[in-house]
mmCIF file of C-alpha atoms and ligand atoms in Angstrom:
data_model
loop_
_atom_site.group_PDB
_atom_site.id
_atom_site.type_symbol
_atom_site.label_atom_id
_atom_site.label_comp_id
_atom_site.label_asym_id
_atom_site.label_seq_id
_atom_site.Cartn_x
_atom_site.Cartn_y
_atom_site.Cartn_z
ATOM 1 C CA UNK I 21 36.393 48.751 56.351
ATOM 2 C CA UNK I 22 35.506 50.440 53.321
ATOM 3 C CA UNK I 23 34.651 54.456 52.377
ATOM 4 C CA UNK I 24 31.366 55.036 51.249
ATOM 5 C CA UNK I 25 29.926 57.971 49.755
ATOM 6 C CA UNK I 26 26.221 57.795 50.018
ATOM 7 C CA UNK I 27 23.192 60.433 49.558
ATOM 8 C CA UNK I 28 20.482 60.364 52.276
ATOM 9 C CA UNK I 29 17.778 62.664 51.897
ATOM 10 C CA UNK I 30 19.225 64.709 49.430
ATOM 11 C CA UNK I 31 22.317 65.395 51.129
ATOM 12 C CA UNK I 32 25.957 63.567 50.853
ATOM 13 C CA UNK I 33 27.003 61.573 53.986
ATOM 14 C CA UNK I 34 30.716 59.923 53.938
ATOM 15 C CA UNK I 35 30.403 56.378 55.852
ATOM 16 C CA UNK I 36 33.168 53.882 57.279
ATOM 17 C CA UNK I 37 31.967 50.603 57.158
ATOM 18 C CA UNK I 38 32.153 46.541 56.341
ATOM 19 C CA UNK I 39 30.699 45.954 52.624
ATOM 20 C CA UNK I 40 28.515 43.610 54.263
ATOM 21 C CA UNK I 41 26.670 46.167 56.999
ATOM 22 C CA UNK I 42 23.101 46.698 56.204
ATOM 23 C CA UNK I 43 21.909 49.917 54.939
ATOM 24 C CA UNK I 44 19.281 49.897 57.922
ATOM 25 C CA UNK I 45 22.234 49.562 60.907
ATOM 26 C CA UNK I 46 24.565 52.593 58.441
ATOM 27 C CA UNK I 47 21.207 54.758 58.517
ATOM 28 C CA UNK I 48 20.532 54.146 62.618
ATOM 29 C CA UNK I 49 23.982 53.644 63.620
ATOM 30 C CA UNK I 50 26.415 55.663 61.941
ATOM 31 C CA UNK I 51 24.153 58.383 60.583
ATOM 32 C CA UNK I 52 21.429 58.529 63.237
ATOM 33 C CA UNK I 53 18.589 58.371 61.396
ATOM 34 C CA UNK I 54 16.465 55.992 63.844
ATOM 35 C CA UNK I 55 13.213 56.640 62.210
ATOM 36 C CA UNK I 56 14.157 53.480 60.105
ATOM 37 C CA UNK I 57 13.115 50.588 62.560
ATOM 38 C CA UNK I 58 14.316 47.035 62.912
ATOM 39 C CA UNK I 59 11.616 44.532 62.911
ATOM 40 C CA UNK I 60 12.299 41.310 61.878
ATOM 41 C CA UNK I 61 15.546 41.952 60.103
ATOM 42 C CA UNK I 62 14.618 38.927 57.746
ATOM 43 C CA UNK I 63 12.877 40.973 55.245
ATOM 44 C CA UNK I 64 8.937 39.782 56.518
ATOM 45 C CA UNK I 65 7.592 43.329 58.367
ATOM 46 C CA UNK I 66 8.358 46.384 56.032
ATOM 47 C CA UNK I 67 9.548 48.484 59.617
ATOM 48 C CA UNK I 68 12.772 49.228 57.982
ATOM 49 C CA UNK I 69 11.385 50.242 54.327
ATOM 50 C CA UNK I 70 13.331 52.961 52.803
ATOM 51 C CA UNK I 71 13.205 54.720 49.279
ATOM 52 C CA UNK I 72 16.464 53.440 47.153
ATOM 53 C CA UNK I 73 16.526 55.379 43.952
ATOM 54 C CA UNK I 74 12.766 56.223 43.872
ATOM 55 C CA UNK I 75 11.809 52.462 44.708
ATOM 56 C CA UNK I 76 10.702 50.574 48.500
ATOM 57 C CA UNK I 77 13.351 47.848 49.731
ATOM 58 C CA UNK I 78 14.378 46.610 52.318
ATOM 59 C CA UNK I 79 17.150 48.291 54.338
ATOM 60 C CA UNK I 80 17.821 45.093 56.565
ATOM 61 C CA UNK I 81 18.399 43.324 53.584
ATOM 62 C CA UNK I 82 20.429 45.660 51.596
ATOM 63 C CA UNK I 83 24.358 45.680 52.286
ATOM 64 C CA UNK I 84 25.957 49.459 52.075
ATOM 65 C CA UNK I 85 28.165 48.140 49.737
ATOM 66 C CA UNK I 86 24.687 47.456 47.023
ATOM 67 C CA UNK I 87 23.570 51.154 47.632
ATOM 68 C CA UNK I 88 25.997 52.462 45.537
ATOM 69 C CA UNK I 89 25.013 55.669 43.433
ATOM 70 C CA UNK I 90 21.640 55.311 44.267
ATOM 71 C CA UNK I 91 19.896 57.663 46.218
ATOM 72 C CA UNK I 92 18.325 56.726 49.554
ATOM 73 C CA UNK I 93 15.335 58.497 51.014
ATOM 74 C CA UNK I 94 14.227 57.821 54.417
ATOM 75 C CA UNK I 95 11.431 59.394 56.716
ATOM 76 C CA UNK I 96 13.438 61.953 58.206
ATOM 77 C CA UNK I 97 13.862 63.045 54.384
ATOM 78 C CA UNK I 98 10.031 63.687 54.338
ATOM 79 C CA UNK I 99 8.771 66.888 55.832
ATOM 80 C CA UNK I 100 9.705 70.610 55.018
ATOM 81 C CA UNK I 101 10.648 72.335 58.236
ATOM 82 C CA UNK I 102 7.090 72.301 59.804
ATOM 83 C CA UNK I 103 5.326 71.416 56.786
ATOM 84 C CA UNK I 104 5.089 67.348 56.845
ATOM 85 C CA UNK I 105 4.752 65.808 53.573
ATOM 86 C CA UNK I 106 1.019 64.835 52.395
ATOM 87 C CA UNK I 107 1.121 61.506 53.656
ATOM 88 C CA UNK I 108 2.656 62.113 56.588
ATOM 89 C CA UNK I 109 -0.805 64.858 57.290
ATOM 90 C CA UNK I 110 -2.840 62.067 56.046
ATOM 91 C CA UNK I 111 -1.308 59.306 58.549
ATOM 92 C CA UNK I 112 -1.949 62.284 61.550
ATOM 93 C CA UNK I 113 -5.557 62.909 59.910
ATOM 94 C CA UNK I 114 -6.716 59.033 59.680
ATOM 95 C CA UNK I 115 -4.929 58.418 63.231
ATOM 96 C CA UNK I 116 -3.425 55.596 60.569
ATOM 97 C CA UNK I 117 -1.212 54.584 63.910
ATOM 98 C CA UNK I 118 -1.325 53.193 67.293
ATOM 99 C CA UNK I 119 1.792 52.755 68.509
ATOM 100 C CA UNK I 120 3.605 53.656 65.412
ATOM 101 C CA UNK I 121 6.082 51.519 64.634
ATOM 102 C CA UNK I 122 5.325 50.329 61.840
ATOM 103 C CA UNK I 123 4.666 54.190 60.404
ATOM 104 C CA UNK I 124 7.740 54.690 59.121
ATOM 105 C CA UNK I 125 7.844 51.820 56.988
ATOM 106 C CA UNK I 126 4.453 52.357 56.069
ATOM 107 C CA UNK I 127 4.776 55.928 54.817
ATOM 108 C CA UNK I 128 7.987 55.088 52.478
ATOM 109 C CA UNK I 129 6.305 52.077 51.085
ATOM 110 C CA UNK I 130 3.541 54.070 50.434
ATOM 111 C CA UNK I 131 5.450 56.947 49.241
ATOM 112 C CA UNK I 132 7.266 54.365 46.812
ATOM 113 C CA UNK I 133 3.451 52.969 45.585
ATOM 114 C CA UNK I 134 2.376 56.451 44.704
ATOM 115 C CA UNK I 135 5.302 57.070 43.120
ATOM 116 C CA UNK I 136 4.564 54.159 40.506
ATOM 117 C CA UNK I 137 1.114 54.317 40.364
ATOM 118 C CA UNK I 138 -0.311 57.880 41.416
ATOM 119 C CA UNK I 139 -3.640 56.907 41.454
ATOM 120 C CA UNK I 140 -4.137 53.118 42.990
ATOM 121 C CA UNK I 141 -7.259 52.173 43.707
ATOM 122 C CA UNK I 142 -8.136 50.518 47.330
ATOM 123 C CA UNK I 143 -7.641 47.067 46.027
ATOM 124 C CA UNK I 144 -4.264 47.951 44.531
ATOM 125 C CA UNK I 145 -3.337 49.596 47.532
ATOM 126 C CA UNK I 146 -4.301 46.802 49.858
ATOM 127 C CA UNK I 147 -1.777 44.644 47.494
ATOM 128 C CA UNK I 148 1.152 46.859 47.307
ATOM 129 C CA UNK I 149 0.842 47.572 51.367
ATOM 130 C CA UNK I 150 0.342 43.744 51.941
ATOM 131 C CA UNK I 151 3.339 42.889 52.809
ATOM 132 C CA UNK I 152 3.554 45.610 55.352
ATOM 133 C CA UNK I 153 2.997 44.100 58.713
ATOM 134 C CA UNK I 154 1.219 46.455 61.614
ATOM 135 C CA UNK I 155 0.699 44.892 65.009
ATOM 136 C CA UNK I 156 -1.505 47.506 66.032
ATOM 137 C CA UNK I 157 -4.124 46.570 63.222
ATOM 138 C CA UNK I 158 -4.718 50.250 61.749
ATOM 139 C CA UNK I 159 -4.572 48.717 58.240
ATOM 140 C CA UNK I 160 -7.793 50.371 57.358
ATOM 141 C CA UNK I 161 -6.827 53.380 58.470
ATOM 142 C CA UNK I 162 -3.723 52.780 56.855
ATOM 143 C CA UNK I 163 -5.448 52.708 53.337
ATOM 144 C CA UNK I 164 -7.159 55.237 53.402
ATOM 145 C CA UNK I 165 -4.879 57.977 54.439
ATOM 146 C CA UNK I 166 -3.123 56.249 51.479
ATOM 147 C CA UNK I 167 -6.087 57.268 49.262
ATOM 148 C CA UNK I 168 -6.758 60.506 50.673
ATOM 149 C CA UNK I 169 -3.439 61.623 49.251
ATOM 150 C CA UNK I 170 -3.741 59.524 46.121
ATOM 151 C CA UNK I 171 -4.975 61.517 43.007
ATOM 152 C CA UNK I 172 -8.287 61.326 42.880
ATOM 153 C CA UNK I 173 -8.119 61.040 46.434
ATOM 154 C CA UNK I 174 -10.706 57.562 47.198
ATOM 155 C CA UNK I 175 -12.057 55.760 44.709
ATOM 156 C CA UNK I 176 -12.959 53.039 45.972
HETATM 157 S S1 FES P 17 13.123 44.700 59.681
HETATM 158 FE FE1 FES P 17 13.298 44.718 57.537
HETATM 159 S S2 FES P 17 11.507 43.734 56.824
HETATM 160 FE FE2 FES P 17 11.405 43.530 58.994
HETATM 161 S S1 FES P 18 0.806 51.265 64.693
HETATM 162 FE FE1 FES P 18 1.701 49.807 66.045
HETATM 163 S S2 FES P 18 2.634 48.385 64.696
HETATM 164 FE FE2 FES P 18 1.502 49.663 63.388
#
């Protein structure tokens, strides 16, 4: 077991764990953040996406021990008391769910797109969600709550 000092959301948790325990199980199972969901756990679905320093991985394949310094942002992290972040409105507002599953994952990943390019257009958006798997079909949906929030909002 090792001591790791890790910040979630802004905030500094202290973890116990094995080096090699994924960053998804540490956020579920030792810090109870279950809005990060397990998929696949082979790195094909985006349910477990998370922000690490600014950017979307992969929390079931991401070891605690590679977090390091880095800052981790998940969807609890999102929302303001009440006030849910933009995308968050937008998912509710494009009923970009069915079953929801997949939401979580879809909102960081988007969250990290928007972050690098503030102002995708549909096409770029379709690519950068692509590998973002949804087994309730709402991709379309998904997209364009995507673009409602992007600047600009949709442009096609
Ligand atoms: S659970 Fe991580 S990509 Fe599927
Ligand atoms: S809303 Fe059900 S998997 Fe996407």
């Amino acid at each position: 077991m090792a001591r790791y000092e890790l910040t979630i959301n802004g905030k500094p948790h202290t973890v116990e764990a094995q080096p090699s325990k994924l960053l998804l199980d540490v956020l579920r199972e030792d810090l109870d953040l279950t809005g990060t969901k397990y998929g696949c756990g082979e790195g094909q679905c985006g349910s477990c996406t998370v922000l690490v320093a600014g950017k979307a991985r992969r929390s079931c394949l991401m070891s605690v021990s590679q977090v390091g310094q880095q800052p981790v942002e998940t969807i609890e992290g999102l929302a303001e008391g009440d006030q849910l972040h933009p995308l968050q409105e937008a998912f509710l507002q494009k009923v970009a769910f069915q079953c929801g599953y997949c939401t979580p994952g879809m909102v960081m990943a988007a969250k990290g797109l928007l972050t690098e390019n503030s102002s995708p257009t549909r096409d770029e958006v379709r690519k950068a969600m692509n590998n973002n798997i949804c087994r309730c079909g709402t991709y379309g949906r998904i997209v364009d709550a995507i673009l409602a929030v992007a600047e600009g909002g949709n442009r096609g």
